[in-house]
Coordinates of C-alpha atoms in Angstrom, one line a residue:
M764 CA -39.6 22.7 -9.4
S765 CA -43.3 21.6 -10.2
N766 CA -44.6 18.5 -11.8
E767 CA -43.2 19.2 -15.2
L768 CA -41.7 15.7 -15.7
L769 CA -42.8 13.4 -18.6
P770 CA -44.1 9.9 -17.5
P771 CA -41.5 7.4 -16.7
P772 CA -39.2 5.8 -18.3
R773 CA -37.6 9.2 -19.2
R774 CA -34.4 9.8 -21.0
I775 CA -31.4 11.0 -18.6
P776 CA -28.5 12.6 -20.7
F777 CA -25.3 11.4 -20.0
S778 CA -24.1 15.2 -18.7
V779 CA -27.2 15.0 -16.1
K780 CA -26.2 11.9 -15.0
A781 CA -22.8 12.9 -14.6
K782 CA -23.5 16.5 -12.7
C783 CA -26.2 14.3 -10.6
L784 CA -23.4 11.8 -9.4
F785 CA -20.5 14.0 -9.4
T786 CA -21.2 18.0 -8.4
G787 CA -21.0 19.2 -5.4
F788 CA -18.1 20.6 -3.2
R789 CA -18.4 18.5 -0.5
Y790 CA -18.8 15.2 -2.8
Q791 CA -15.5 16.1 -4.8
I792 CA -13.4 17.1 -2.0
S793 CA -14.6 13.6 0.0
V794 CA -13.8 11.7 -3.2
L795 CA -10.1 13.8 -4.0
F796 CA -9.8 13.0 0.0
L797 CA -10.4 9.5 -0.3
A798 CA -8.3 9.1 -3.5
F799 CA -5.3 10.8 -1.7
A800 CA -5.7 8.4 1.5
I801 CA -5.6 5.3 -0.6
A802 CA -2.6 6.5 -2.8
F803 CA -0.6 7.4 0.2
F804 CA -1.6 3.7 1.9
L805 CA -0.5 2.0 -1.4
V806 CA 3.1 4.0 -1.8
F807 CA 4.2 4.4 2.0
A808 CA 2.2 1.9 4.0
F809 CA 1.2 -1.1 2.0
D810 CA 4.5 -2.9 0.6
Y811 CA 3.1 -5.6 -1.8
P812 CA 6.4 -7.4 -2.4
S813 CA 7.1 -8.0 1.3
L814 CA 3.6 -9.4 1.7
L815 CA 4.5 -11.9 -1.2
F816 CA 7.7 -12.7 0.7
Y817 CA 5.9 -13.3 3.9
K818 CA 3.8 -16.2 1.9
G819 CA 5.6 -17.4 -0.7
A820 CA 8.6 -19.8 -0.9
I821 CA 12.1 -18.0 -1.0
E822 CA 15.2 -19.2 -2.4
T823 CA 18.6 -16.9 -2.5
T824 CA 21.4 -16.5 -5.1
T825 CA 23.9 -13.7 -5.5
G826 CA 24.1 -10.7 -7.3
T827 CA 25.7 -7.5 -7.9
L828 CA 25.3 -4.0 -6.7
V829 CA 25.1 -1.4 -9.8
G830 CA 23.9 1.7 -8.0
K831 CA 22.8 3.6 -5.0
Q832 CA 20.7 6.7 -4.6
K833 CA 19.5 8.8 -1.9
T834 CA 15.7 9.1 -1.9
I835 CA 13.6 11.8 -0.5
F836 CA 12.3 9.9 2.5
S837 CA 13.8 9.0 5.7
T838 CA 12.9 6.9 8.8
G839 CA 11.5 9.8 10.5
R840 CA 8.1 8.8 12.6
I841 CA 4.9 10.7 13.1
N842 CA 4.1 11.3 16.6
F843 CA 0.5 11.5 16.5
G844 CA 0.0 12.8 20.1
S845 CA 1.5 16.1 19.6
A846 CA 1.4 16.0 15.7
M847 CA 4.9 16.5 15.5
V848 CA 7.3 14.9 12.6
R849 CA 10.7 13.6 14.2
P850 CA 13.7 13.5 11.6
G851 CA 15.4 10.3 10.9
Q852 CA 18.0 8.6 8.8
P853 CA 17.8 9.0 5.3
I854 CA 16.6 6.0 3.2
Y855 CA 18.7 4.7 0.0
K856 CA 17.8 2.8 -3.0
Y857 CA 20.1 0.0 -3.8
F858 CA 20.0 -1.2 -7.3
Y859 CA 21.5 -4.8 -8.3
V860 CA 21.3 -7.3 -10.9
Y861 CA 21.4 -10.9 -10.8
S862 CA 20.8 -13.9 -13.0
L863 CA 18.7 -17.2 -12.5
K864 CA 19.2 -20.0 -15.3
G865 CA 20.9 -17.7 -17.8
K866 CA 18.1 -15.2 -17.6
P867 CA 19.4 -11.8 -16.1
Y868 CA 17.2 -9.6 -13.7
K869 CA 17.3 -6.0 -12.5
A870 CA 16.0 -5.0 -9.2
S871 CA 16.0 -2.6 -6.2
S872 CA 15.6 -2.5 -2.2
V873 CA 15.6 0.2 0.4
A874 CA 17.2 0.6 3.2
I875 CA 19.2 3.2 5.6
D876 CA 22.5 4.1 4.4
R877 CA 24.7 0.7 4.4
P878 CA 28.7 0.1 3.3
I879 CA 28.4 -1.7 0.4
D880 CA 31.2 -2.7 -2.1
K881 CA 30.4 -3.1 -5.6
E882 CA 32.9 -5.9 -5.5
T883 CA 31.3 -7.7 -2.9
P884 CA 28.6 -10.3 -4.0
L885 CA 25.1 -9.5 -2.7
V886 CA 23.1 -12.3 -1.0
I887 CA 19.8 -11.7 -3.0
E888 CA 16.4 -13.3 -1.7
Y889 CA 14.0 -14.2 -4.6
L890 CA 10.5 -15.5 -4.8
K891 CA 10.6 -19.4 -6.4
E892 CA 7.2 -18.7 -8.1
R893 CA 8.1 -15.0 -9.3
P894 CA 12.0 -14.9 -9.4
S895 CA 11.3 -11.5 -10.7
I896 CA 10.5 -10.1 -7.4
S897 CA 13.5 -10.2 -4.9
R898 CA 15.1 -8.2 -2.5
I899 CA 18.7 -7.6 -0.9
Q900 CA 19.0 -9.8 2.3
G901 CA 18.3 -7.9 5.3
M902 CA 16.6 -5.1 3.1
S903 CA 13.3 -4.2 2.0
P904 CA 11.7 -4.4 -1.4
G905 CA 9.7 -1.6 -1.2
R906 CA 9.2 1.7 1.0
H907 CA 6.6 1.4 4.2
L908 CA 6.2 3.5 6.8
T909 CA 7.9 3.0 10.3
G910 CA 6.8 2.8 13.7
G911 CA 5.1 -0.6 13.6
V912 CA 1.3 -1.5 13.0
T913 CA 0.1 1.7 14.6
P914 CA 0.4 4.4 11.6
I915 CA -1.1 1.5 9.0
V916 CA -4.0 1.1 11.4
V917 CA -4.6 4.9 11.7
I918 CA -4.5 5.4 7.9
I919 CA -6.9 2.4 7.4
V920 CA -9.4 4.1 9.3
I921 CA -8.8 7.3 7.9
I922 CA -9.6 5.3 4.3
L923 CA -12.6 3.6 6.0
I924 CA -14.2 6.8 7.1
A925 CA -13.9 8.4 3.9
F926 CA -15.0 5.5 2.0
L927 CA -18.3 5.2 4.2
A928 CA -18.7 9.3 3.6
V929 CA -18.4 8.6 -0.3
Y930 CA -20.3 5.6 -0.3
S931 CA -23.4 7.2 1.4
M932 CA -23.4 10.3 -0.8
T933 CA -22.7 8.0 -4.0
A934 CA -25.9 5.7 -2.9
K935 CA -28.0 8.4 -2.2
R936 CA -27.3 10.0 -5.7
I937 CA -27.7 6.6 -7.7
R938 CA -31.3 6.5 -5.8
L939 CA -32.0 10.0 -6.8
I940 CA -31.0 9.4 -10.8
H941 CA -33.1 5.7 -10.6
L942 CA -36.2 8.3 -9.3
L943 CA -35.5 10.5 -11.9
K944 CA -35.5 8.0 -14.6
N945 CA -38.3 5.6 -13.4
G946 CA -40.1 7.6 -10.4
L947 CA -43.7 9.1 -10.2
T948 CA -44.7 12.6 -9.1
A949 CA -46.6 13.1 -6.0
T950 CA -47.2 16.5 -4.3
G951 CA -45.8 16.4 -0.6
T952 CA -47.1 18.4 2.3
V953 CA -45.0 19.6 5.3
K954 CA -46.6 18.1 8.0
S955 CA -44.1 18.7 11.0
K956 CA -40.7 20.3 11.6
N957 CA -38.3 18.7 14.2
L958 CA -35.4 20.8 15.6
L959 CA -32.0 18.9 15.4
S960 CA -29.6 21.6 16.6
R961 CA -29.1 25.2 17.0
S962 CA -25.8 26.7 16.7
S963 CA -24.8 30.7 16.3
G964 CA -28.3 31.2 15.5
R965 CA -28.3 28.8 13.1
E966 CA -31.1 26.1 13.3
W967 CA -31.1 22.6 11.5
Y968 CA -34.4 20.7 11.3
E969 CA -35.6 17.5 10.0
V970 CA -38.9 18.1 8.0
T971 CA -41.6 15.2 7.3
Y972 CA -43.7 15.4 4.1
E973 CA -46.9 13.7 3.9
F974 CA -48.3 12.4 0.3
T975 CA -50.7 10.2 -1.1
V976 CA -50.7 7.4 -3.3
D977 CA -53.6 5.4 -4.6
G978 CA -55.2 6.4 -1.2
H979 CA -52.3 5.1 0.9
C980 CA -50.6 7.8 3.0
Y981 CA -46.7 7.9 3.0
Q982 CA -44.2 9.8 4.9
V983 CA -40.4 11.2 3.7
K984 CA -38.2 12.9 6.1
D985 CA -35.6 15.7 4.7
R986 CA -32.9 17.7 6.3
P987 CA -33.0 20.8 4.3
Y988 CA -29.7 23.1 5.0
Y989 CA -30.3 25.7 7.6
T990 CA -30.5 28.6 4.9
E991 CA -33.8 27.1 3.4
R992 CA -36.9 28.1 5.2
V993 CA -39.5 25.3 4.9
E994 CA -42.9 26.1 6.7
I995 CA -45.9 24.1 7.9
G996 CA -48.2 23.3 5.0
E997 CA -45.7 24.2 2.3
R998 CA -46.0 21.7 -0.8
R999 CA -43.1 20.4 -2.8
T1000 CA -43.1 17.7 -5.8
L1001 CA -41.7 14.5 -4.8
L1002 CA -40.4 11.4 -6.6
Y1003 CA -41.2 7.9 -5.3
D1004 CA -40.9 4.2 -6.5
R1005 CA -43.9 2.7 -8.0
K1006 CA -43.1 -0.4 -6.3
K1007 CA -41.8 0.9 -3.0
P1008 CA -43.8 4.5 -2.6
H1009 CA -42.2 4.9 0.6
K1010 CA -38.8 5.3 -1.0
A1011 CA -39.4 8.9 -2.3
A1012 CA -37.0 11.9 -2.6
L1013 CA -37.8 15.5 -3.1
L1014 CA -37.1 16.6 -6.7
D1015 CA -35.3 19.6 -5.2
N1016 CA -32.8 17.4 -3.6
I1017 CA -31.4 16.2 -7.1
P1018 CA -27.9 18.0 -6.9
C1019 CA -27.7 19.4 -10.2
S1020 CA -30.3 21.8 -11.8
I1021 CA -32.5 20.3 -14.3
V1022 CA -33.7 22.4 -17.8
F1023 CA -36.8 21.0 -19.8
D1024 CA -37.6 21.3 -23.1
E1025 CA -40.7 22.4 -24.6
S1026 CA -41.9 18.9 -24.7
G1027 CA -41.2 18.4 -20.8
G1028 CA -37.7 16.1 -21.5
I1029 CA -34.8 16.8 -19.5
M1030 CA -32.3 18.8 -21.7
S1031 CA -28.5 18.0 -22.0
D1032 CA -26.4 20.2 -20.0
S1033 CA -23.2 21.5 -21.7
P1034 CA -20.0 19.8 -22.3
R1035 CA -17.7 22.3 -20.9
S1036 CA -19.4 22.2 -17.3
T1037 CA -19.6 18.5 -17.5
I1038 CA -15.7 18.0 -18.2
I1039 CA -15.3 20.4 -15.4
T1040 CA -17.5 18.4 -12.8
L1041 CA -15.6 15.3 -14.2
L1042 CA -12.2 16.6 -13.6
I1043 CA -11.7 16.0 -10.1
P1044 CA -13.8 12.3 -10.0
V1045 CA -11.4 10.9 -13.1
A1046 CA -8.4 12.4 -11.6
S1047 CA -9.2 10.5 -8.4
I1048 CA -10.0 7.1 -10.0
T1049 CA -6.6 7.6 -12.1
L1050 CA -4.6 8.6 -9.2
I1051 CA -6.0 5.4 -7.4
M1052 CA -5.5 3.0 -10.5
L1053 CA -2.0 4.3 -11.0
S1054 CA -1.0 3.5 -7.2
I1055 CA -2.3 0.4 -7.6
Y1056 CA -0.5 -0.6 -10.9
F1057 CA 2.9 0.9 -9.6
E1058 CA 2.4 -1.2 -6.4
V1059 CA 1.9 -4.5 -7.8
F1060 CA 3.2 -4.7 -11.0

């Protein structure tokens, strides 16, 4: 790209913002992986009702079993050392009803198979402040991983790693969009190349660009993909923050293609390509929100 941009502030169409923020195979896979990791944690590891029981005042009453259903889950544990799953006992969901102050309630608890007679009253534990949240005494109000704290810690670590990766890429892209809208243009010249690694004939470099603003010299570093050949003395267009010129970025690093109209303004992208770009991010956010909703409410 060359210095084709209009002076700031520039109008950035929504379609361009969306593609700049969400496009890219690596970014979208990272977002999807993070969503599945959070959903798995909420559905299988985090037991919100049990947490409320741990912190809240508990009272008891009697209830009646009305049904029993085998779930697709079991008590099998994951052996992280050999990555093998050992089969365990199937988990059942027990449906029951109870009444408090004349108001009926329906709920369920989960446990391994137990011989419970429908004619025998059940001991129901419920939260004093939220009587609709309950469990059969000795059972769990929801599913959760067995095997102690270790599986939960492993999942949390995976979520944190995925979150940091998505956060880092998102912050960088938001900064690029800000520079695209408000940044000034300058021409940077390649001053040095530092070899970072070499593998199977591929070489990764850190390239240092130098540019001048109001008589002051600044530098910005970039790590292009190994297939991009950058030579000493090569010139590229940069965008920099007028208040903090050292906060600069290559215009070529904007993750989506930009098309200019005859006046130099940025043109909107096609609605179809924008929708395709938004599919995975929107689906990922929806998955997380649904997981939170069904776990908490």
